Short mmCIF file of C-alpha atoms in Angstrom, two decimals:
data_model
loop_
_atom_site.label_atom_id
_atom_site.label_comp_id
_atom_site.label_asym_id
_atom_site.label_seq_id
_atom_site.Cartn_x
_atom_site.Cartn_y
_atom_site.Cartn_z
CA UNK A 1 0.00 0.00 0.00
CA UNK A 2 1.32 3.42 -0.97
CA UNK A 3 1.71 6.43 1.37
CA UNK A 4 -1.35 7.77 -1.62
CA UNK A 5 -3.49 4.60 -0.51
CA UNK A 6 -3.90 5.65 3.41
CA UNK A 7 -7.17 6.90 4.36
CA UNK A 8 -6.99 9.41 6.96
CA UNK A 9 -9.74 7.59 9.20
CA UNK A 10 -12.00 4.38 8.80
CA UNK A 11 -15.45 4.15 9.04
CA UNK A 12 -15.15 2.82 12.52
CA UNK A 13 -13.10 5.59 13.50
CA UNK A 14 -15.93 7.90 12.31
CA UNK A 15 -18.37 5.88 14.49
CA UNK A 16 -16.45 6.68 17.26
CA UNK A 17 -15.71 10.00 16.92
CA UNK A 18 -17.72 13.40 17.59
CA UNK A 19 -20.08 14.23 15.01
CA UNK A 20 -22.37 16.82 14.21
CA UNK A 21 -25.20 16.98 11.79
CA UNK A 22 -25.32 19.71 9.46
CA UNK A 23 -28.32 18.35 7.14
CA UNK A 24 -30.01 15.67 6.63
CA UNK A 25 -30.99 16.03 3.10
CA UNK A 26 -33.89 14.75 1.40
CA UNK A 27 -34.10 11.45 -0.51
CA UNK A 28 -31.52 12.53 -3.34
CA UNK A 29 -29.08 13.87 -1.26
CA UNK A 30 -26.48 13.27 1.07
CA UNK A 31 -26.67 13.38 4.84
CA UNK A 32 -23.88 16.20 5.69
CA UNK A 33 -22.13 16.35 9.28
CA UNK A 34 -18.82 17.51 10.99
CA UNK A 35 -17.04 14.59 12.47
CA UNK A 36 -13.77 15.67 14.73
CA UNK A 37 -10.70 12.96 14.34
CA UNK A 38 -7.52 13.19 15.64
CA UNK A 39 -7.65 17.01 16.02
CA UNK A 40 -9.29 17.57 12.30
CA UNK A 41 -13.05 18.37 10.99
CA UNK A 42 -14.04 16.86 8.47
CA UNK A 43 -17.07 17.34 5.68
CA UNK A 44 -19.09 14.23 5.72
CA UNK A 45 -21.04 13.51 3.30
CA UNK A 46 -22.94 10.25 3.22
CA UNK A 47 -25.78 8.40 1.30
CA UNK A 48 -25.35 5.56 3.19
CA UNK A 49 -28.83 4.87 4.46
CA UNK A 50 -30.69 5.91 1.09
CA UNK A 51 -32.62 4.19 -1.18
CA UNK A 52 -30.13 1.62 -2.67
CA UNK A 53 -30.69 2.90 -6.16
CA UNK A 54 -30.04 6.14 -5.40
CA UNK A 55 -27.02 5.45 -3.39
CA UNK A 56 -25.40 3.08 -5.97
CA UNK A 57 -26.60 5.22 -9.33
CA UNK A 58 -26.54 9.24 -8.82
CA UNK A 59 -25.12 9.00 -5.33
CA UNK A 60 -21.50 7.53 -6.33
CA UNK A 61 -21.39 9.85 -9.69
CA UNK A 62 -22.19 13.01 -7.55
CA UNK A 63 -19.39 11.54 -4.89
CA UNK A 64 -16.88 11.35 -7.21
CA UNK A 65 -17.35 13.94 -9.30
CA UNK A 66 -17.19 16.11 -6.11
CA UNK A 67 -13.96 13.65 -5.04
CA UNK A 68 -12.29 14.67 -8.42
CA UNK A 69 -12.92 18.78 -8.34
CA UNK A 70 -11.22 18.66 -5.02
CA UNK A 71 -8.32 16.59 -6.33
CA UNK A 72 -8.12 18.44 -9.41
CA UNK A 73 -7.73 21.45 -7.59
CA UNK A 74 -5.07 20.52 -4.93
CA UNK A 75 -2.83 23.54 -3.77
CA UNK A 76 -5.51 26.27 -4.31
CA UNK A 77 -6.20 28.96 -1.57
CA UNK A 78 -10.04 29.23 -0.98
CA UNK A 79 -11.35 25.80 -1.70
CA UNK A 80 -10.90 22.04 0.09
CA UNK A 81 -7.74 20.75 -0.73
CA UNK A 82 -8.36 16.93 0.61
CA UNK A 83 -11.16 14.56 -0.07
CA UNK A 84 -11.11 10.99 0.07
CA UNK A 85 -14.08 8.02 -0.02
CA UNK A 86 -14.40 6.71 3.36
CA UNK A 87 -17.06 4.07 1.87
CA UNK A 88 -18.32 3.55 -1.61
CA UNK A 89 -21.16 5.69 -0.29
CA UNK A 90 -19.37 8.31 1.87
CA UNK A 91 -17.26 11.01 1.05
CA UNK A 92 -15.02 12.78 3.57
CA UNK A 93 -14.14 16.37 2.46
CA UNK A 94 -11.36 19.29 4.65
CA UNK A 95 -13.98 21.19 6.44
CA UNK A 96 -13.01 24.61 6.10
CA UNK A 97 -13.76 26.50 9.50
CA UNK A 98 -15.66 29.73 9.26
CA UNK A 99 -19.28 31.10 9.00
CA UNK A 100 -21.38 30.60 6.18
CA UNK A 101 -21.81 34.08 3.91
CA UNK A 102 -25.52 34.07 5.03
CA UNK A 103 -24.78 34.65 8.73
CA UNK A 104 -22.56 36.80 8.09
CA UNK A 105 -23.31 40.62 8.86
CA UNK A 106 -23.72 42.23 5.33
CA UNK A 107 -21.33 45.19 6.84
CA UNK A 108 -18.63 42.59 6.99
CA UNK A 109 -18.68 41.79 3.52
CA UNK A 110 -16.09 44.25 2.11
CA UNK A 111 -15.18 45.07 -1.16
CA UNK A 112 -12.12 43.65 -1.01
CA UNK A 113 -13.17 40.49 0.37
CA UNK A 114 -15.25 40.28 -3.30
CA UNK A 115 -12.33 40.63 -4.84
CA UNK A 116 -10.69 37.56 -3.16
CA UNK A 117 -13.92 35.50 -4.38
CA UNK A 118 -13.58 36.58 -7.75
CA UNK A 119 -9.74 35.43 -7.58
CA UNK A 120 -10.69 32.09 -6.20
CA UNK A 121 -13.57 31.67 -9.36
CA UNK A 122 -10.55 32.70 -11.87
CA UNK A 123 -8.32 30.29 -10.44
CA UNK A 124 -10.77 27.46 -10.45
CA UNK A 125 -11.52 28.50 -13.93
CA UNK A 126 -7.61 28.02 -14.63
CA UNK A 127 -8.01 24.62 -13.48
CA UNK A 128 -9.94 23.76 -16.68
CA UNK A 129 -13.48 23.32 -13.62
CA UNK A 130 -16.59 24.89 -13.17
CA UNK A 131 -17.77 25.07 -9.65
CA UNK A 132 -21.94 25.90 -11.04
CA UNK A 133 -23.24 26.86 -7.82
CA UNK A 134 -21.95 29.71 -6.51
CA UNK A 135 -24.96 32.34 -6.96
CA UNK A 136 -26.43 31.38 -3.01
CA UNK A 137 -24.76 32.59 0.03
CA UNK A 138 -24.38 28.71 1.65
CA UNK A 139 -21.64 27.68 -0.75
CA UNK A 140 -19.57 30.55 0.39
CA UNK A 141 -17.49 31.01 3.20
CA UNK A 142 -15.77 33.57 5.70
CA UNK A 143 -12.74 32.58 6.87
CA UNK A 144 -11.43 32.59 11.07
CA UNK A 145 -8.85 34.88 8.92
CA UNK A 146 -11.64 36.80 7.30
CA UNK A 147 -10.77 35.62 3.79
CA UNK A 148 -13.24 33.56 1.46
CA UNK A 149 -13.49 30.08 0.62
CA UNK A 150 -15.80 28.44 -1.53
CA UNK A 151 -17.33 24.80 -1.02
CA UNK A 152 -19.56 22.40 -2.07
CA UNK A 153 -18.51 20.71 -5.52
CA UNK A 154 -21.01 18.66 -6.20
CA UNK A 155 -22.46 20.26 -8.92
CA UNK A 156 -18.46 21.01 -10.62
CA UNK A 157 -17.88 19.96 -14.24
CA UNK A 158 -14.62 19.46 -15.90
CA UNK A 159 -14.56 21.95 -18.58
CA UNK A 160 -11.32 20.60 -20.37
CA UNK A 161 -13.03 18.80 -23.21
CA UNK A 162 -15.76 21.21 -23.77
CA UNK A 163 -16.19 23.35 -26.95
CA UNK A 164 -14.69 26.92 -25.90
CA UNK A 165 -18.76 28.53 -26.13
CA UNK A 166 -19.93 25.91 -23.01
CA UNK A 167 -17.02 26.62 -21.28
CA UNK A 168 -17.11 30.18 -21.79
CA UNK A 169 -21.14 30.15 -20.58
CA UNK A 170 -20.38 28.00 -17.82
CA UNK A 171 -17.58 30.20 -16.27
CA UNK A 172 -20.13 33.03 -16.82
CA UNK A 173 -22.52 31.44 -14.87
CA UNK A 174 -20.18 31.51 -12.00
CA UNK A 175 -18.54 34.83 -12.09
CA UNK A 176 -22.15 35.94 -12.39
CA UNK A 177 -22.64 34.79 -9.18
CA UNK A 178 -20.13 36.62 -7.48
CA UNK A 179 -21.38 40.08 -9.39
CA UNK A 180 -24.55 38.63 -7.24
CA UNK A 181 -22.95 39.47 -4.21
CA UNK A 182 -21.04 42.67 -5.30
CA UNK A 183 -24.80 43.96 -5.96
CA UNK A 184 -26.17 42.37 -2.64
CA UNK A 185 -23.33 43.42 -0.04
CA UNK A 186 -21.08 46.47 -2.14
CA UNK A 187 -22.81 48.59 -4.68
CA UNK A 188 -21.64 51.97 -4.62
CA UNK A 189 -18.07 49.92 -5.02
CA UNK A 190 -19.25 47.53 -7.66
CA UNK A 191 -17.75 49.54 -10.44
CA UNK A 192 -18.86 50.38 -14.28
CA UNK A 193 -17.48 46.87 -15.67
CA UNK A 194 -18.86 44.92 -13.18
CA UNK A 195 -22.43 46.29 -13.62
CA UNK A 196 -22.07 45.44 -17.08
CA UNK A 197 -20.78 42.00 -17.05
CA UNK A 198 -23.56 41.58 -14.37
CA UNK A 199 -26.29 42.76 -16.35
CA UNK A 200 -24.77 40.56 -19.34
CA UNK A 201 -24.95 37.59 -17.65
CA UNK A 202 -28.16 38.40 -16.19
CA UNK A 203 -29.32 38.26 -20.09
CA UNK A 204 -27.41 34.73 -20.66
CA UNK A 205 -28.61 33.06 -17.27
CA UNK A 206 -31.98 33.05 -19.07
CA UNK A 207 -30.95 30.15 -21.16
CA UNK A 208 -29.14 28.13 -18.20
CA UNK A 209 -31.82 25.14 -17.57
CA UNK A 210 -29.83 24.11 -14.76
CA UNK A 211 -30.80 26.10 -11.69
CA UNK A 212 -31.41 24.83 -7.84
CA UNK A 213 -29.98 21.20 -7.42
CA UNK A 214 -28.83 20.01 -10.88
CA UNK A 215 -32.36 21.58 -12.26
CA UNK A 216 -34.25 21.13 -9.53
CA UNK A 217 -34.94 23.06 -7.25
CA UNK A 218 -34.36 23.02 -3.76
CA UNK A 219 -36.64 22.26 -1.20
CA UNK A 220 -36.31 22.35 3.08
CA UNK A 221 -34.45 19.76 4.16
CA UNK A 222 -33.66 18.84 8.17
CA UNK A 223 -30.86 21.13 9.60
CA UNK A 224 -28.90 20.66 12.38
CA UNK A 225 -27.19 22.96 14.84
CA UNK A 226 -25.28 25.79 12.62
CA UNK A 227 -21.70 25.50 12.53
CA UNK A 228 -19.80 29.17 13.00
CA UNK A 229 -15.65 27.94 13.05
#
């Protein structure tokens, strides 16, 4: 077995250990928690006790399609940097400690801070992926250090092989959602080019079929005790 090969934690470690539920999905999606092992959080997200044609059909492409983003974009600031299948059915993910954008003050949200989460967007874009879900406020995070990070790759698609057009409408799509925000928490600093490229994507997001969870859209779901750090 190489040094690649080790998994972090078993299954049976995670049974042991603390965990907290963050959402217990519906049907189609995962059950997400916070386990604490050997000093580290940890993302969990499992489909475990779900239908058994959901868990072995979308469940393991959503998995490792999520599994894959993070590899793929090892070494980047903002974003997970270690993922790793626990089970065929479970998927542990670096849990990245901070507050979720939506409980965060809206006077906290700086300008410059917006500028960091277009830099993260641009770099994932440089990694030939497409995160596709970045417009809400839940994917997003504020650092301890006050810096974003985004999470949540489920919905990610590897843009290498695409025809430049796609590509080019996809990465839109996500920059759009950060002109979202600019609108939402900074305005009067939003500039004359962003207010373009947001109303210009505004136009195109007409056309995108694929809005809510993978086109359709989200409903409540059972939520645990918020996480803030």
């Amino acid at each position: 077995m190489t040094q690649t090969d080790i998994k972090p934690f078993t299954k049976e470690d995670l049974e042991q250990a603390d965990v907290q539920l963050l959402r217990d999905g519906r049907w189609g999606n995962a059950r997400v928690s916070v386990a604490n092992i050997n000093g580290k959080r940890w993302t969990i997200k499992d489909f475990s006790d779900r239908h058994w044609l959901v868990k072995n059909s979308f469940a393991k492409f959503v998995l490792w399609r999520e599994l894959k983003a993070v590899r793929k974009l090892h070494g980047l600031e903002g974003v997970p940097t270690e993922a790793f299948m626990v089970t065929p059915h479970m998927l542990a993910i670096e849990y990245i400690p901070g507050r979720v954008l939506n409980r965060v003050p809206k006077k906290e949200v700086s300008p410059t801070f917006l500028e960091e989460c277009e830099e993260i967007i641009r770099s994932i874009h440089a990694r030939h992926l497409v995160h596709l879900d970045t417009r809400g406020t839940s994917n997003w995070v504020m650092q301890v250090n006050g810096k974003p990070a985004l999470i949540d790759f489920q919905a990610s698609v590897d843009t290498q092989a695409l025809p430049q057009k796609i590509r080019s409408f996809m990465e839109d799509m996500d920059i759009g959602g950060v002109y979202k925000k600019w609108k939402k928490y900074c305005p009067d600093e939003m500039g004359e080019f962003r207010e373009k490229e947001n109303e210009r994507i505004a136009k195109l997001r007409k056309l995108w079929v694929l809005r809510g969870y993978f086109g359709v859209k989200k409903r409540n779901a059972k939520h645990g005790k918020p996480i803030d750090n």
